[in-house]
mmCIF file of C-alpha atoms in Angstrom:
data_model
loop_
_atom_site.group_PDB
_atom_site.id
_atom_site.type_symbol
_atom_site.label_atom_id
_atom_site.label_comp_id
_atom_site.label_asym_id
_atom_site.label_seq_id
_atom_site.Cartn_x
_atom_site.Cartn_y
_atom_site.Cartn_z
ATOM 1 C CA MET I 1 133.031 -47.797 -167.937
ATOM 2 C CA ASP I 2 135.305 -50.824 -167.578
ATOM 3 C CA SER I 3 138.809 -49.675 -166.554
ATOM 4 C CA PHE I 4 140.580 -53.059 -166.699
ATOM 5 C CA LYS I 5 144.227 -53.006 -167.654
ATOM 6 C CA CYS I 6 146.390 -56.098 -167.746
ATOM 7 C CA ARG I 7 149.149 -56.054 -165.097
ATOM 8 C CA ILE I 8 151.626 -57.530 -167.588
ATOM 9 C CA CYS I 9 150.902 -56.164 -171.048
ATOM 10 C CA GLY I 10 148.448 -53.375 -170.463
ATOM 11 C CA GLY I 11 145.753 -54.994 -172.628
ATOM 12 C CA ASN I 12 142.159 -54.091 -171.957
ATOM 13 C CA LYS I 13 140.297 -57.155 -173.369
ATOM 14 C CA TYR I 14 139.490 -60.051 -171.127
ATOM 15 C CA THR I 15 137.065 -62.772 -170.159
ATOM 16 C CA SER I 16 135.889 -63.618 -166.643
ATOM 17 C CA LEU I 17 136.650 -66.977 -165.029
ATOM 18 C CA PHE I 18 134.689 -66.892 -161.761
ATOM 19 C CA GLN I 19 132.778 -64.448 -159.613
ATOM 20 C CA TRP I 20 132.482 -64.970 -155.863
ATOM 21 C CA ASN I 21 132.130 -63.025 -152.600
ATOM 22 C CA VAL I 22 134.657 -64.277 -150.005
ATOM 23 C CA PRO I 23 136.561 -62.820 -147.024
ATOM 24 C CA LEU I 24 140.301 -62.127 -147.033
ATOM 25 C CA ALA I 25 141.891 -65.590 -146.939
ATOM 26 C CA ALA I 26 144.479 -64.730 -144.201
ATOM 27 C CA ALA I 27 142.162 -62.587 -142.025
ATOM 28 C CA VAL I 28 141.583 -65.148 -139.256
ATOM 29 C CA THR I 29 139.333 -63.887 -136.471
ATOM 30 C CA GLU I 30 139.645 -63.900 -132.686
ATOM 31 C CA GLN I 31 136.034 -65.039 -132.220
ATOM 32 C CA ILE I 32 133.008 -66.228 -134.070
ATOM 33 C CA GLU I 33 131.801 -63.311 -136.138
ATOM 34 C CA LYS I 34 130.383 -62.328 -139.478
ATOM 35 C CA SER I 35 133.504 -61.601 -141.604
ATOM 36 C CA LYS I 36 133.298 -58.948 -144.262
ATOM 37 C CA LYS I 37 133.225 -60.419 -147.744
ATOM 38 C CA TYR I 38 134.522 -58.847 -150.903
ATOM 39 C CA PRO I 39 133.872 -59.620 -154.583
ATOM 40 C CA ILE I 40 136.577 -61.543 -156.426
ATOM 41 C CA GLU I 41 136.738 -61.991 -160.232
ATOM 42 C CA PRO I 42 139.707 -63.729 -161.824
ATOM 43 C CA VAL I 43 140.016 -62.952 -165.543
ATOM 44 C CA ILE I 44 142.320 -63.848 -168.428
ATOM 45 C CA CYS I 45 143.841 -61.247 -170.685
ATOM 46 C CA PHE I 46 143.128 -61.909 -174.384
ATOM 47 C CA LYS I 47 146.291 -60.130 -175.472
ATOM 48 C CA CYS I 48 148.963 -61.994 -173.470
ATOM 49 C CA GLY I 49 147.068 -64.767 -171.669
ATOM 50 C CA HIS I 50 147.896 -63.614 -168.108
ATOM 51 C CA VAL I 51 145.439 -64.738 -165.446
ATOM 52 C CA GLN I 52 144.813 -62.162 -162.770
ATOM 53 C CA LEU I 53 142.212 -60.579 -160.585
ATOM 54 C CA LYS I 54 140.192 -57.933 -162.300
ATOM 55 C CA GLU I 55 140.088 -55.599 -159.355
ATOM 56 C CA THR I 56 142.498 -54.632 -156.521
ATOM 57 C CA LEU I 57 140.974 -54.122 -153.034
ATOM 58 C CA ASP I 58 141.842 -50.859 -151.309
ATOM 59 C CA VAL I 59 142.453 -52.735 -148.048
ATOM 60 C CA ASP I 60 145.637 -53.143 -145.999
ATOM 61 C CA MET I 61 145.999 -56.936 -145.978
ATOM 62 C CA TYR I 62 149.579 -57.267 -144.632
ATOM 63 C CA SER I 63 150.228 -54.969 -141.552
ATOM 64 C CA ASP I 64 148.813 -57.697 -139.250
ATOM 65 C CA TYR I 65 149.574 -60.625 -141.554
ATOM 66 C CA LEU I 66 149.816 -63.938 -139.606
ATOM 67 C CA TYR I 67 150.136 -66.523 -142.325
ATOM 68 C CA THR I 68 153.450 -68.435 -142.560
ATOM 69 C CA ALA I 69 154.346 -71.904 -143.675
ATOM 70 C CA SER I 70 157.560 -71.979 -141.601
ATOM 71 C CA PHE I 71 156.107 -74.171 -138.904
ATOM 72 C CA ALA I 72 155.636 -77.101 -141.287
ATOM 73 C CA ARG I 73 158.459 -79.681 -141.246
ATOM 74 C CA GLY I 74 158.333 -80.213 -145.008
ATOM 75 C CA PHE I 75 158.641 -76.497 -145.542
ATOM 76 C CA GLN I 76 161.685 -76.313 -143.256
ATOM 77 C CA GLN I 77 163.358 -79.125 -145.146
ATOM 78 C CA TYR I 78 162.653 -77.438 -148.462
ATOM 79 C CA ILE I 79 164.101 -74.145 -147.299
ATOM 80 C CA LYS I 80 167.318 -75.755 -146.159
ATOM 81 C CA SER I 81 167.620 -77.517 -149.545
ATOM 82 C CA LEU I 82 167.008 -74.244 -151.381
ATOM 83 C CA ALA I 83 169.622 -72.477 -149.213
ATOM 84 C CA ASP I 84 172.120 -75.246 -150.126
ATOM 85 C CA ASP I 85 171.318 -74.846 -153.811
ATOM 86 C CA ILE I 86 171.881 -71.126 -153.721
ATOM 87 C CA ASP I 87 175.089 -71.414 -151.669
ATOM 88 C CA SER I 88 176.494 -73.851 -154.224
ATOM 89 C CA MET I 89 175.800 -71.617 -157.235
ATOM 90 C CA LYS I 90 178.690 -70.126 -159.224
ATOM 91 C CA ILE I 91 178.615 -66.533 -157.951
ATOM 92 C CA GLU I 92 181.210 -63.800 -158.337
ATOM 93 C CA THR I 93 181.212 -62.416 -154.786
ATOM 94 C CA ASN I 94 184.302 -60.232 -154.619
ATOM 95 C CA GLY I 95 184.788 -61.539 -151.081
ATOM 96 C CA LYS I 96 181.170 -60.859 -149.982
ATOM 97 C CA LYS I 97 178.137 -63.094 -150.368
ATOM 98 C CA ARG I 98 175.081 -60.851 -150.116
ATOM 99 C CA ILE I 99 171.435 -61.787 -150.462
ATOM 100 C CA ILE I 100 168.260 -59.746 -150.249
ATOM 101 C CA GLU I 101 164.849 -61.340 -149.654
ATOM 102 C CA ILE I 102 161.763 -59.323 -150.553
ATOM 103 C CA GLY I 103 158.844 -60.353 -148.390
ATOM 104 C CA SER I 104 161.142 -62.117 -145.891
ATOM 105 C CA SER I 105 158.418 -62.998 -143.302
ATOM 106 C CA ASN I 106 159.942 -64.130 -140.024
ATOM 107 C CA GLY I 107 163.372 -64.584 -141.554
ATOM 108 C CA TYR I 108 163.455 -68.342 -141.643
ATOM 109 C CA PHE I 109 165.022 -68.526 -145.070
ATOM 110 C CA LEU I 110 167.515 -65.655 -144.412
ATOM 111 C CA LYS I 111 168.632 -67.393 -141.204
ATOM 112 C CA GLN I 112 169.562 -70.432 -143.321
ATOM 113 C CA MET I 113 171.620 -68.234 -145.649
ATOM 114 C CA GLN I 114 173.203 -66.500 -142.612
ATOM 115 C CA ILE I 115 174.272 -69.884 -141.251
ATOM 116 C CA ARG I 116 175.964 -70.539 -144.583
ATOM 117 C CA GLY I 117 178.020 -67.401 -144.274
ATOM 118 C CA TRP I 118 175.950 -64.883 -146.288
ATOM 119 C CA ASP I 119 175.230 -61.302 -145.380
ATOM 120 C CA VAL I 120 171.424 -60.916 -145.378
ATOM 121 C CA LEU I 121 168.880 -58.132 -145.742
ATOM 122 C CA GLY I 122 165.123 -58.651 -145.584
ATOM 123 C CA PHE I 123 162.172 -56.458 -146.527
ATOM 124 C CA GLU I 124 158.986 -57.320 -144.664
ATOM 125 C CA PRO I 125 156.005 -54.929 -144.074
ATOM 126 C CA ALA I 126 154.236 -57.063 -141.440
ATOM 127 C CA GLU I 127 155.158 -55.809 -137.925
ATOM 128 C CA THR I 128 154.817 -59.253 -136.319
ATOM 129 C CA PHE I 129 157.220 -60.900 -138.660
ATOM 130 C CA SER I 130 159.776 -58.117 -139.192
ATOM 131 C CA SER I 131 160.134 -57.651 -135.369
ATOM 132 C CA LEU I 132 160.628 -61.355 -134.841
ATOM 133 C CA ALA I 133 163.330 -61.511 -137.571
ATOM 134 C CA ASN I 134 165.248 -58.610 -136.073
ATOM 135 C CA GLN I 135 165.020 -60.190 -132.577
ATOM 136 C CA ASN I 136 166.746 -63.192 -134.154
ATOM 137 C CA ASP I 137 169.561 -60.967 -135.600
ATOM 138 C CA ILE I 138 168.207 -61.118 -139.163
ATOM 139 C CA TYR I 139 168.609 -57.612 -140.456
ATOM 140 C CA THR I 140 165.054 -56.748 -141.689
ATOM 141 C CA GLN I 141 163.568 -53.486 -142.889
ATOM 142 C CA LYS I 142 159.928 -53.107 -141.939
ATOM 143 C CA MET I 143 158.752 -51.756 -145.233
ATOM 144 C CA TYR I 144 157.646 -52.673 -148.750
ATOM 145 C CA PHE I 145 160.358 -52.928 -151.319
ATOM 146 C CA GLY I 146 160.413 -50.673 -154.342
ATOM 147 C CA ASP I 147 159.994 -47.116 -153.054
ATOM 148 C CA THR I 148 162.808 -44.602 -152.591
ATOM 149 C CA ALA I 149 163.411 -45.457 -148.939
ATOM 150 C CA SER I 150 163.848 -49.155 -149.689
ATOM 151 C CA LEU I 151 166.209 -48.459 -152.607
ATOM 152 C CA LYS I 152 168.222 -46.163 -150.333
ATOM 153 C CA ALA I 153 168.391 -48.911 -147.682
ATOM 154 C CA VAL I 154 169.966 -51.249 -150.276
ATOM 155 C CA GLU I 155 172.410 -48.544 -151.404
ATOM 156 C CA ASN I 156 173.563 -48.128 -147.748
ATOM 157 C CA TRP I 157 173.851 -51.831 -147.264
ATOM 158 C CA GLY I 158 175.611 -52.824 -150.455
ATOM 159 C CA GLU I 159 174.837 -54.404 -153.792
ATOM 160 C CA PRO I 160 173.565 -58.030 -153.513
ATOM 161 C CA ASN I 161 174.735 -61.001 -155.526
ATOM 162 C CA VAL I 162 171.283 -62.597 -155.266
ATOM 163 C CA VAL I 163 167.753 -61.243 -154.784
ATOM 164 C CA ILE I 164 164.994 -63.714 -153.944
ATOM 165 C CA MET I 165 161.219 -63.342 -153.773
ATOM 166 C CA ARG I 166 159.338 -66.329 -152.556
ATOM 167 C CA HIS I 167 155.544 -66.158 -152.962
ATOM 168 C CA VAL I 168 155.588 -62.354 -153.274
ATOM 169 C CA LEU I 169 155.205 -61.434 -156.964
ATOM 170 C CA GLU I 170 151.653 -62.860 -157.127
ATOM 171 C CA HIS I 171 150.575 -60.402 -154.409
ATOM 172 C CA LEU I 172 151.589 -57.310 -156.315
ATOM 173 C CA ASP I 173 149.346 -54.979 -158.248
ATOM 174 C CA ASN I 174 152.276 -53.793 -160.411
ATOM 175 C CA PRO I 175 154.756 -56.663 -161.029
ATOM 176 C CA ASN I 176 156.429 -54.566 -163.730
ATOM 177 C CA ALA I 177 157.459 -51.956 -161.195
ATOM 178 C CA MET I 178 158.888 -54.590 -158.895
ATOM 179 C CA ILE I 179 161.045 -56.236 -161.513
ATOM 180 C CA GLU I 180 162.196 -52.826 -162.733
ATOM 181 C CA SER I 181 163.202 -51.795 -159.138
ATOM 182 C CA ILE I 182 165.196 -55.020 -158.725
ATOM 183 C CA SER I 183 167.032 -54.310 -161.959
ATOM 184 C CA HIS I 184 168.213 -51.040 -160.443
ATOM 185 C CA ILE I 185 169.911 -52.789 -157.461
ATOM 186 C CA LEU I 186 171.212 -55.858 -159.272
ATOM 187 C CA SER I 187 173.661 -54.875 -162.040
ATOM 188 C CA SER I 188 175.074 -58.411 -162.334
ATOM 189 C CA GLY I 189 173.651 -61.368 -160.450
ATOM 190 C CA TYR I 190 170.737 -63.689 -159.846
ATOM 191 C CA LEU I 191 167.044 -63.118 -159.300
ATOM 192 C CA ILE I 192 165.157 -66.085 -157.880
ATOM 193 C CA ILE I 193 161.371 -65.951 -157.975
ATOM 194 C CA GLU I 194 159.031 -68.604 -156.538
ATOM 195 C CA VAL I 195 155.344 -68.426 -157.339
ATOM 196 C CA PRO I 196 152.346 -70.775 -157.424
ATOM 197 C CA TYR I 197 152.275 -72.383 -160.829
ATOM 198 C CA LEU I 198 149.227 -71.708 -162.978
ATOM 199 C CA ALA I 199 149.639 -74.897 -165.037
ATOM 200 C CA LYS I 200 149.427 -76.949 -161.850
ATOM 201 C CA GLU I 201 146.368 -75.061 -160.637
ATOM 202 C CA VAL I 202 144.661 -75.619 -163.964
ATOM 203 C CA ALA I 203 145.667 -79.307 -164.328
ATOM 204 C CA GLU I 204 144.430 -80.099 -160.821
ATOM 205 C CA LYS I 205 141.340 -77.888 -161.165
ATOM 206 C CA GLN I 206 142.272 -75.837 -158.106
ATOM 207 C CA PHE I 207 139.344 -73.368 -158.190
ATOM 208 C CA TYR I 208 140.187 -72.535 -154.578
ATOM 209 C CA ALA I 209 143.640 -71.128 -155.645
ATOM 210 C CA PHE I 210 142.010 -67.790 -156.354
ATOM 211 C CA TYR I 211 141.757 -65.298 -153.423
ATOM 212 C CA HIS I 212 142.197 -61.577 -152.874
ATOM 213 C CA GLU I 213 145.760 -61.700 -151.676
ATOM 214 C CA HIS I 214 146.920 -63.197 -154.974
ATOM 215 C CA LEU I 215 146.452 -60.757 -157.787
ATOM 216 C CA SER I 216 148.365 -62.735 -160.436
ATOM 217 C CA TYR I 217 148.606 -66.393 -161.471
ATOM 218 C CA PHE I 218 151.874 -67.024 -163.359
ATOM 219 C CA SER I 219 152.970 -69.333 -166.127
ATOM 220 C CA VAL I 220 156.604 -69.698 -167.226
ATOM 221 C CA ASN I 221 155.663 -67.886 -170.494
ATOM 222 C CA ILE I 222 154.337 -64.816 -168.655
ATOM 223 C CA LEU I 223 157.354 -64.740 -166.292
ATOM 224 C CA LYS I 224 159.746 -64.969 -169.239
ATOM 225 C CA ARG I 225 157.972 -62.021 -170.927
ATOM 226 C CA LEU I 226 158.093 -59.950 -167.685
ATOM 227 C CA LEU I 227 161.761 -60.717 -166.882
ATOM 228 C CA ASN I 228 163.085 -60.194 -170.408
ATOM 229 C CA LYS I 229 161.576 -56.722 -170.447
ATOM 230 C CA TYR I 230 164.012 -55.637 -167.765
ATOM 231 C CA GLY I 231 167.122 -57.419 -168.880
ATOM 232 C CA PHE I 232 166.751 -60.720 -167.000
ATOM 233 C CA LYS I 233 167.125 -64.100 -168.667
ATOM 234 C CA ILE I 234 165.681 -67.290 -167.211
ATOM 235 C CA ILE I 235 168.412 -69.917 -166.862
ATOM 236 C CA ASP I 236 166.637 -72.629 -164.837
ATOM 237 C CA ILE I 237 163.249 -73.796 -163.492
ATOM 238 C CA LYS I 238 162.405 -76.125 -160.696
ATOM 239 C CA GLU I 239 159.030 -77.317 -159.479
ATOM 240 C CA ASN I 240 157.917 -78.166 -155.923
ATOM 241 C CA SER I 241 154.680 -79.132 -154.160
ATOM 242 C CA LEU I 242 154.463 -76.089 -151.871
ATOM 243 C CA GLY I 243 151.470 -73.798 -152.047
ATOM 244 C CA GLY I 244 149.460 -76.307 -154.116
ATOM 245 C CA GLY I 245 152.312 -76.570 -156.602
ATOM 246 C CA SER I 246 154.906 -73.898 -157.234
ATOM 247 C CA ILE I 247 157.817 -73.126 -159.572
ATOM 248 C CA THR I 248 161.153 -71.491 -158.744
ATOM 249 C CA ILE I 249 162.606 -69.414 -161.557
ATOM 250 C CA CYS I 250 166.281 -68.598 -161.571
ATOM 251 C CA ALA I 251 167.106 -65.605 -163.795
ATOM 252 C CA TYR I 252 170.337 -63.719 -164.444
ATOM 253 C CA ILE I 253 171.124 -60.141 -165.355
ATOM 254 C CA GLY I 254 174.477 -58.909 -166.588
ATOM 255 C CA LYS I 255 177.113 -60.472 -168.877
ATOM 256 C CA PHE I 256 175.687 -63.907 -169.485
ATOM 257 C CA THR I 257 178.033 -66.916 -169.420
ATOM 258 C CA HIS I 258 175.522 -69.580 -168.227
ATOM 259 C CA GLN I 259 174.083 -72.386 -170.244
ATOM 260 C CA ASN I 260 170.301 -72.533 -170.277
ATOM 261 C CA SER I 261 168.630 -75.493 -168.703
ATOM 262 C CA PRO I 262 166.844 -77.670 -171.346
ATOM 263 C CA VAL I 263 163.747 -77.720 -169.094
ATOM 264 C CA ILE I 264 162.838 -74.102 -170.037
ATOM 265 C CA ALA I 265 161.871 -75.036 -173.591
ATOM 266 C CA ALA I 266 159.892 -78.050 -172.303
ATOM 267 C CA TYR I 267 157.896 -75.865 -169.912
ATOM 268 C CA LEU I 268 157.127 -73.336 -172.592
ATOM 269 C CA GLU I 269 156.003 -76.088 -174.964
ATOM 270 C CA SER I 270 153.772 -77.821 -172.443
ATOM 271 C CA GLU I 271 152.042 -74.517 -171.540
ATOM 272 C CA LYS I 272 150.832 -74.002 -175.096
ATOM 273 C CA LYS I 273 148.077 -76.454 -174.274
ATOM 274 C CA ILE I 274 147.589 -76.459 -170.495
ATOM 275 C CA CYS I 275 147.637 -72.669 -170.194
ATOM 276 C CA SER I 276 145.739 -71.871 -173.367
ATOM 277 C CA ILE I 277 142.677 -69.684 -173.014
ATOM 278 C CA GLU I 278 140.447 -72.553 -174.223
ATOM 279 C CA ASN I 279 141.806 -75.017 -171.660
ATOM 280 C CA ILE I 280 141.519 -72.557 -168.728
ATOM 281 C CA LEU I 281 137.901 -71.851 -169.691
ATOM 282 C CA ASN I 282 137.218 -75.540 -169.781
ATOM 283 C CA PHE I 283 138.683 -75.859 -166.238
ATOM 284 C CA THR I 284 136.432 -73.054 -164.872
ATOM 285 C CA ALA I 285 133.374 -74.627 -166.445
ATOM 286 C CA GLU I 286 133.816 -77.703 -164.260
ATOM 287 C CA THR I 287 133.989 -75.781 -160.934
ATOM 288 C CA THR I 288 130.290 -75.988 -160.019
ATOM 289 C CA GLU I 289 130.444 -79.771 -160.211
ATOM 290 C CA GLN I 290 133.601 -79.861 -158.037
ATOM 291 C CA ILE I 291 132.059 -77.685 -155.375
ATOM 292 C CA HIS I 292 129.000 -79.898 -155.289
ATOM 293 C CA ARG I 293 131.120 -83.044 -155.018
ATOM 294 C CA ILE I 294 133.073 -81.740 -151.990
ATOM 295 C CA ARG I 295 129.963 -80.571 -150.203
ATOM 296 C CA LYS I 296 128.209 -83.886 -150.937
ATOM 297 C CA ARG I 297 131.068 -85.943 -149.510
ATOM 298 C CA VAL I 298 131.027 -84.020 -146.227
ATOM 299 C CA GLU I 299 127.219 -84.429 -146.040
ATOM 300 C CA GLN I 300 127.501 -88.156 -146.662
ATOM 301 C CA GLU I 301 130.019 -88.586 -143.898
ATOM 302 C CA ARG I 302 127.833 -86.708 -141.471
ATOM 303 C CA GLN I 303 124.776 -88.722 -142.492
ATOM 304 C CA LEU I 304 126.763 -91.853 -141.520
ATOM 305 C CA GLY I 305 127.272 -90.303 -138.095
ATOM 306 C CA ASN I 306 130.908 -89.422 -138.741
ATOM 307 C CA LYS I 307 132.542 -86.292 -137.419
ATOM 308 C CA VAL I 308 134.591 -84.440 -140.031
ATOM 309 C CA ALA I 309 137.492 -81.973 -139.705
ATOM 310 C CA VAL I 310 139.970 -80.382 -142.100
ATOM 311 C CA TRP I 311 143.749 -80.062 -141.966
ATOM 312 C CA GLY I 312 145.358 -76.927 -143.328
ATOM 313 C CA VAL I 313 143.728 -73.513 -143.411
ATOM 314 C CA GLY I 314 146.238 -71.536 -145.317
ATOM 315 C CA GLN I 315 144.786 -69.283 -147.931
ATOM 316 C CA ARG I 316 143.771 -72.046 -150.289
ATOM 317 C CA GLY I 317 142.035 -73.887 -147.506
ATOM 318 C CA VAL I 318 140.119 -70.782 -146.369
ATOM 319 C CA SER I 319 139.197 -70.071 -149.940
ATOM 320 C CA LEU I 320 137.821 -73.605 -150.485
ATOM 321 C CA LEU I 321 135.836 -73.622 -147.280
ATOM 322 C CA ASN I 322 134.149 -70.347 -148.108
ATOM 323 C CA ILE I 323 133.463 -71.153 -151.744
ATOM 324 C CA CYS I 324 132.017 -74.533 -150.771
ATOM 325 C CA GLU I 325 130.169 -72.916 -147.837
ATOM 326 C CA LEU I 326 131.402 -75.468 -145.347
ATOM 327 C CA THR I 327 130.960 -73.898 -141.890
ATOM 328 C CA ASN I 328 131.291 -74.805 -138.250
ATOM 329 C CA ALA I 329 127.915 -76.532 -138.609
ATOM 330 C CA ASP I 330 129.527 -78.980 -141.034
ATOM 331 C CA LEU I 331 133.035 -79.396 -139.621
ATOM 332 C CA SER I 332 134.161 -80.027 -136.092
ATOM 333 C CA TYR I 333 137.398 -78.041 -136.327
ATOM 334 C CA ALA I 334 140.363 -77.206 -138.517
ATOM 335 C CA ILE I 335 143.925 -78.279 -137.711
ATOM 336 C CA ASP I 336 146.903 -76.189 -138.673
ATOM 337 C CA VAL I 337 150.557 -76.098 -137.667
ATOM 338 C CA ASN I 338 150.700 -72.293 -137.824
ATOM 339 C CA ARG I 339 150.706 -71.442 -134.115
ATOM 340 C CA ASN I 340 149.715 -67.828 -135.019
ATOM 341 C CA TYR I 341 146.293 -69.223 -135.963
ATOM 342 C CA TRP I 342 145.687 -71.473 -132.941
ATOM 343 C CA LEU I 343 142.338 -70.908 -131.146
ATOM 344 C CA LYS I 344 141.312 -68.319 -133.735
ATOM 345 C CA TYR I 345 138.608 -68.914 -136.410
ATOM 346 C CA VAL I 346 138.494 -69.399 -140.161
ATOM 347 C CA PRO I 347 137.018 -66.136 -141.597
ATOM 348 C CA GLY I 348 133.617 -66.432 -143.146
ATOM 349 C CA VAL I 349 132.807 -69.894 -141.840
ATOM 350 C CA ASN I 350 133.740 -69.707 -138.156
ATOM 351 C CA ILE I 351 135.505 -73.008 -137.825
ATOM 352 C CA GLN I 352 137.924 -73.037 -134.887
ATOM 353 C CA ILE I 353 141.585 -73.549 -135.714
ATOM 354 C CA VAL I 354 143.472 -75.870 -133.351
ATOM 355 C CA PRO I 355 146.978 -77.401 -133.088
ATOM 356 C CA PRO I 356 147.658 -81.013 -134.219
ATOM 357 C CA SER I 357 147.802 -82.141 -130.613
ATOM 358 C CA TYR I 358 144.090 -81.281 -130.233
ATOM 359 C CA LEU I 359 143.374 -84.453 -132.189
ATOM 360 C CA ASP I 360 144.652 -86.599 -129.350
ATOM 361 C CA ASN I 361 141.616 -85.882 -127.127
ATOM 362 C CA HIS I 362 139.080 -84.761 -129.708
ATOM 363 C CA PHE I 363 138.712 -87.663 -132.125
ATOM 364 C CA VAL I 364 137.033 -87.141 -135.521
ATOM 365 C CA ASP I 365 136.310 -89.935 -137.936
ATOM 366 C CA VAL I 366 137.438 -88.211 -141.129
ATOM 367 C CA ILE I 367 140.054 -85.452 -141.805
ATOM 368 C CA ILE I 368 140.149 -83.848 -145.215
ATOM 369 C CA ILE I 369 143.685 -82.621 -145.972
ATOM 370 C CA LEU I 370 143.522 -79.215 -147.575
ATOM 371 C CA SER I 371 147.317 -78.649 -147.325
ATOM 372 C CA THR I 372 147.853 -80.630 -150.497
ATOM 373 C CA GLY I 373 151.641 -80.176 -150.563
ATOM 374 C CA TYR I 374 152.036 -81.699 -147.160
ATOM 375 C CA ALA I 375 149.529 -84.521 -147.345
ATOM 376 C CA ASP I 376 151.937 -87.460 -147.197
ATOM 377 C CA GLU I 377 153.914 -85.795 -144.348
ATOM 378 C CA ILE I 378 150.688 -85.212 -142.400
ATOM 379 C CA ILE I 379 149.595 -88.863 -142.769
ATOM 380 C CA ALA I 380 153.083 -90.204 -141.910
ATOM 381 C CA GLN I 381 153.139 -88.188 -138.663
ATOM 382 C CA ASN I 382 149.692 -89.362 -137.535
ATOM 383 C CA ASN I 383 149.795 -93.123 -137.530
ATOM 384 C CA ASN I 384 148.285 -93.191 -134.059
ATOM 385 C CA TYR I 385 145.197 -91.438 -135.365
ATOM 386 C CA ILE I 386 144.847 -94.019 -138.182
ATOM 387 C CA ALA I 387 145.343 -96.831 -135.635
ATOM 388 C CA ARG I 388 142.465 -95.433 -133.616
ATOM 389 C CA GLY I 389 140.204 -95.806 -136.684
ATOM 390 C CA GLY I 390 140.591 -92.312 -138.154
ATOM 391 C CA HIS I 391 140.648 -91.776 -141.923
ATOM 392 C CA PHE I 392 142.453 -89.181 -143.981
ATOM 393 C CA LEU I 393 141.079 -87.898 -147.349
ATOM 394 C CA LYS I 394 143.430 -86.090 -149.688
ATOM 395 C CA LEU I 395 141.983 -83.200 -151.528
ATOM 396 C CA ILE I 396 144.730 -83.825 -154.119
ATOM 397 C CA ASP I 397 146.950 -86.930 -154.105
ATOM 398 C CA SER I 398 150.447 -87.311 -155.531
ATOM 399 C CA LYS I 399 148.985 -88.071 -158.939
ATOM 400 C CA GLY I 400 147.065 -84.836 -158.990
ATOM 401 C CA GLU I 401 143.694 -86.597 -158.426
ATOM 402 C CA SER I 402 141.140 -86.055 -155.639
ATOM 403 C CA GLU I 403 140.143 -88.726 -153.155
ATOM 404 C CA ILE I 404 136.864 -86.855 -152.511
#
């Protein structure tokens, strides 16, 4: 008997978008091996339109989690800009500026807030990242947020003015429980949520945006529904290119004196078409052709005698390589700036991951950029490679179109 229940509205009617068997996208391996693969089935709820994975894996994905974007220069610049924006917000502090980050990773963002005079508290379940943050004097609790122990930790620390979750909500099996828990610690203040943006994924036909670690794929409409349920009101929305295209939602709880940004209505209106069930199903119907086109381009380059590599094996990159079945027999190596990944292997396809400097002495003719949000930065930093006759191909360019 089908036990599906929508994570947002509780509805039980849905239609399937894809069905694949792929490894965990962040589970890089120490050596060439046959990675375990798990079924994945994104679906769309007929009642509210929320896109989500049908099933949740009973697997601990985060105790040894090594993925972080904090080594990318573009990411670092973005985080500093975000910290400036938050620091300049009109906040009633009563003498204390306090911010909590849920899923704080290695503390890079909280360090920026600390530099700007804020008291900071992070919640991070991954041992590697929480330990590193504490070593850098960023107060971090090694735990998931939402249970009794975490709420007690906040009570002992003090009520925050701001709570932020960057690329966390999409990982949760119960987003309702998370927002409800935050409403208990934030009686009057801001909640900032950053998630990959479903409309961007659909418009750019990002079939590779679906992987086990992400259980939900959010639109503004769905976020508004979720936040309103617990007393939060969206007051602003900003978009950025990180994670294949993301949105940052600023919501407020308490006595409301803010004026809504006019962009909110514009987002909601545009989503009526782009995030409609009909349009999403049209997008999924084109996936087989896209997969074939990517594989064919790699095969054509190799037939010409060209060596091909990829740049960027974050979760989207790993997902794409596995869905397209591009292995170490097709690609020479994978470049990534995440030093936690260096000299390890992409799960499922056994492509070795190397630092950017590896390119200096191991020339390849073509590099396909899978880190779509950093494509221009990558090209600008590698003029020497281009001068030597190397060629970059963007999976997605600045206009949302593919060069493959």
